[in-house]
PDB file of C-alpha atoms in Angstrom:
ATOM      1  CA  MET T   1     101.319  82.575 135.087  1.00 68.00           C
ATOM      2  CA  ARG T   2     100.384  84.268 131.517  1.00 70.00           C
ATOM      3  CA  THR T   3     103.341  86.552 131.921  1.00 86.00           C
ATOM      4  CA  GLU T   4     106.073  83.244 133.052  1.00 84.00           C
ATOM      5  CA  HIS T   5     104.306  81.370 129.877  1.00 82.00           C
ATOM      6  CA  THR T   6     105.057  84.635 127.560  1.00 86.00           C
ATOM      7  CA  ARG T   7     108.382  84.907 128.640  1.00 84.00           C
ATOM      8  CA  GLN T   8     108.800  81.413 128.015  1.00 86.00           C
ATOM      9  CA  GLN T   9     107.705  81.246 124.611  1.00 84.00           C
ATOM     10  CA  GLU T  10     110.160  84.396 123.777  1.00 86.00           C
ATOM     11  CA  GLN T  11     112.831  82.765 125.204  1.00 87.00           C
ATOM     12  CA  ALA T  12     112.080  79.869 123.301  1.00 83.00           C
ATOM     13  CA  ARG T  13     111.849  81.837 119.698  1.00 84.00           C
ATOM     14  CA  ALA T  14     114.812  83.862 120.422  1.00 84.00           C
ATOM     15  CA  GLN T  15     116.810  80.615 121.012  1.00 85.00           C
ATOM     16  CA  ALA T  16     115.251  79.014 118.150  1.00 81.00           C
ATOM     17  CA  ARG T  17     116.378  82.149 116.170  1.00 81.00           C
ATOM     18  CA  ARG T  18     119.874  82.232 117.262  1.00 82.00           C
ATOM     19  CA  ALA T  19     120.020  78.308 116.223  1.00 79.00           C
ATOM     20  CA  GLU T  20     118.803  78.732 112.967  1.00 78.00           C
ATOM     21  CA  GLN T  21     121.231  82.036 112.515  1.00 78.00           C
ATOM     22  CA  ARG T  22     124.449  79.469 113.945  1.00 76.00           C
ATOM     23  CA  ALA T  23     122.963  76.662 111.308  1.00 77.00           C
ATOM     24  CA  ARG T  24     122.880  79.247 108.229  1.00 71.00           C
ATOM     25  CA  GLU T  25     126.530  80.688 109.361  1.00 73.00           C
ATOM     26  CA  SER T  26     127.847  77.135 109.238  1.00 73.00           C
ATOM     27  CA  HIS T  27     125.973  76.377 106.334  1.00 66.00           C
ATOM     28  CA  LEU T  28     127.844  79.462 104.780  1.00 62.00           C
ATOM     29  CA  ASP T  29     131.108  78.778 106.221  1.00 63.00           C
ATOM     30  CA  HIS T  30     131.574  75.620 104.261  1.00 54.00           C
ATOM     31  CA  LEU T  31     130.418  77.239 101.086  1.00 57.00           C
ATOM     32  CA  ASP T  32     130.886  80.146  99.192  1.00 62.00           C
ATOM     33  CA  HIS T  33     127.264  81.659  98.762  1.00 63.00           C
ATOM     34  CA  LEU T  34     127.336  82.583  95.119  1.00 64.00           C
ATOM     35  CA  ASP T  35     129.220  79.232  94.325  1.00 70.00           C
ATOM     36  CA  HIS T  36     126.263  77.484  96.532  1.00 68.00           C
ATOM     37  CA  LEU T  37     123.625  79.280  94.545  1.00 71.00           C
ATOM     38  CA  ASP T  38     125.106  78.373  91.075  1.00 72.00           C
ATOM     39  CA  HIS T  39     125.454  74.425  92.536  1.00 73.00           C
ATOM     40  CA  LEU T  40     121.844  74.878  93.600  1.00 75.00           C
ATOM     41  CA  ALA T  41     120.383  76.532  90.485  1.00 77.00           C
ATOM     42  CA  GLU T  42     121.692  73.084  88.732  1.00 81.00           C
ATOM     43  CA  ASN T  43     119.187  71.024  91.462  1.00 82.00           C
ATOM     44  CA  THR T  44     116.391  73.079  92.167  1.00 88.00           C
ATOM     45  CA  GLN T  45     113.942  70.396  91.751  1.00 89.00           C
ATOM     46  CA  GLN T  46     115.904  68.318  94.389  1.00 88.00           C
ATOM     47  CA  ALA T  47     116.105  71.002  96.451  1.00 89.00           C
ATOM     48  CA  TRP T  48     112.492  71.202  96.539  1.00 92.00           C
ATOM     49  CA  GLN T  49     112.459  67.334  97.165  1.00 93.00           C
ATOM     50  CA  ASP T  50     114.727  67.522  99.974  1.00 90.00           C
ATOM     51  CA  ILE T  51     112.316  70.271 101.505  1.00 93.00           C
ATOM     52  CA  ALA T  52     109.473  68.065 100.991  1.00 93.00           C
ATOM     53  CA  HIS T  53     111.356  65.282 102.729  1.00 93.00           C
ATOM     54  CA  LEU T  54     113.086  67.633 105.651  1.00 93.00           C
ATOM     55  CA  ILE T  55     109.304  68.885 106.221  1.00 95.00           C
ATOM     56  CA  GLY T  56     108.109  65.448 105.989  1.00 93.00           C
ATOM     57  CA  ARG T  57     110.153  63.978 109.576  1.00 92.00           C
ATOM     58  CA  LYS T  58     108.507  66.347 111.921  1.00 92.00           C
ATOM     59  CA  GLN T  59     110.880  67.495 113.598  1.00 91.00           C
ATOM     60  CA  PRO T  60     112.581  70.861 114.750  1.00 91.00           C
ATOM     61  CA  GLY T  61     116.050  70.291 113.232  1.00 92.00           C
ATOM     62  CA  PRO T  62     115.047  69.108 109.980  1.00 92.00           C
ATOM     63  CA  TYR T  63     112.311  72.152 109.933  1.00 95.00           C
ATOM     64  CA  ASP T  64     115.735  74.404 110.109  1.00 94.00           C
ATOM     65  CA  THR T  65     117.554  73.085 107.807  1.00 93.00           C
ATOM     66  CA  ALA T  66     114.437  73.153 105.368  1.00 95.00           C
ATOM     67  CA  VAL T  67     114.029  77.039 106.612  1.00 96.00           C
ATOM     68  CA  THR T  68     117.888  77.289 105.494  1.00 93.00           C
ATOM     69  CA  LEU T  69     117.262  75.595 102.173  1.00 92.00           C
ATOM     70  CA  LEU T  70     114.065  77.599 101.285  1.00 95.00           C
ATOM     71  CA  LYS T  71     115.808  80.822 102.000  1.00 94.00           C
ATOM     72  CA  ASP T  72     118.753  79.929  99.438  1.00 90.00           C
ATOM     73  CA  LEU T  73     116.459  79.217  96.995  1.00 92.00           C
ATOM     74  CA  ARG T  74     114.795  82.621  97.617  1.00 93.00           C
ATOM     75  CA  ASP T  75     118.458  84.224  97.197  1.00 89.00           C
ATOM     76  CA  LEU T  76     118.400  81.834  93.519  1.00 88.00           C
ATOM     77  CA  HIS T  77     114.964  83.249  92.277  1.00 91.00           C
ATOM     78  CA  ASP T  78     115.890  86.599  93.142  1.00 90.00           C
ATOM     79  CA  ARG T  79     118.942  86.514  91.564  1.00 85.00           C
ATOM     80  CA  ALA T  80     117.389  84.614  88.611  1.00 88.00           C
ATOM     81  CA  GLY T  81     114.815  87.162  88.050  1.00 93.00           C
ATOM     82  CA  THR T  82     112.175  84.495  89.407  1.00 91.00           C
ATOM     83  CA  PRO T  83     110.537  85.407  92.643  1.00 93.00           C
ATOM     84  CA  GLU T  84     106.971  85.103  91.796  1.00 95.00           C
ATOM     85  CA  GLU T  85     107.840  81.277  91.301  1.00 94.00           C
ATOM     86  CA  PHE T  86     109.554  81.149  94.367  1.00 95.00           C
ATOM     87  CA  ALA T  87     106.099  82.732  95.885  1.00 95.00           C
ATOM     88  CA  ARG T  88     104.169  80.684  94.394  1.00 96.00           C
ATOM     89  CA  ARG T  89     105.599  77.597  95.501  1.00 95.00           C
ATOM     90  CA  LEU T  90     106.518  78.765  99.122  1.00 96.00           C
ATOM     91  CA  ASP T  91     102.573  79.818  99.000  1.00 96.00           C
ATOM     92  CA  ASP T  92     101.581  75.908  97.940  1.00 95.00           C
ATOM     93  CA  LEU T  93     104.196  74.630 100.954  1.00 96.00           C
ATOM     94  CA  ARG T  94     102.989  77.063 103.248  1.00 95.00           C
ATOM     95  CA  GLU T  95      99.192  75.818 102.177  1.00 95.00           C
ATOM     96  CA  GLN T  96      99.939  72.067 102.201  1.00 95.00           C
ATOM     97  CA  HIS T  97     102.020  72.268 105.660  1.00 96.00           C
ATOM     98  CA  ARG T  98      99.510  75.139 107.403  1.00 94.00           C
ATOM     99  CA  GLY T  99      98.705  72.261 110.266  1.00 95.00           C
ATOM    100  CA  LYS T 100     102.171  72.332 111.174  1.00 96.00           C
ATOM    101  CA  PRO T 101     102.640  75.479 113.865  1.00 95.00           C
ATOM    102  CA  SER T 102     106.165  74.826 114.410  1.00 95.00           C
ATOM    103  CA  LEU T 103     107.242  74.887 110.722  1.00 96.00           C
ATOM    104  CA  MET T 104     104.934  78.030 109.995  1.00 96.00           C
ATOM    105  CA  ARG T 105     106.442  79.985 112.948  1.00 95.00           C
ATOM    106  CA  ARG T 106     109.650  79.015 111.124  1.00 96.00           C
ATOM    107  CA  LEU T 107     108.867  80.445 108.013  1.00 96.00           C
ATOM    108  CA  THR T 108     107.455  83.544 109.343  1.00 95.00           C
ATOM    109  CA  ASP T 109     110.560  84.274 111.999  1.00 95.00           C
ATOM    110  CA  ALA T 110     112.507  83.823 108.473  1.00 95.00           C
ATOM    111  CA  GLY T 111     110.839  86.164 106.815  1.00 94.00           C
ATOM    112  CA  LEU T 112     109.281  83.258 104.777  1.00 95.00           C
ATOM    113  CA  THR T 113     105.621  84.917 104.273  1.00 86.00           C
ATOM    114  CA  PRO T 114     103.120  84.408 101.935  1.00 72.00           C
ATOM    115  CA  ARG T 115     103.013  87.569  99.177  1.00 63.00           C
TER     116      ARG T 115
END
């Protein structure tokens, strides 16, 4: 019984990763990534507010969108030479929402881990 449960969990995680990858590919198909980052750089505060709103919905789809946006913000901060600022904000976000295991798993699976 435990093995079946573990197998189902692994399948669910793999399916979630595939869905997130499809969402990210679709997202990038609509916008050139660098142009997107330029636009995001002009609206960074709004992006963080959008992430908070998406997480506040407490649903898998919005969580996936928030994670995609966080990955874009990470890329933006890396490009701008401010990865420490992103890490601090991500740590704050993880602390604030630590009671949401589904979100925490998505962040970890996306490589958005605390430093």
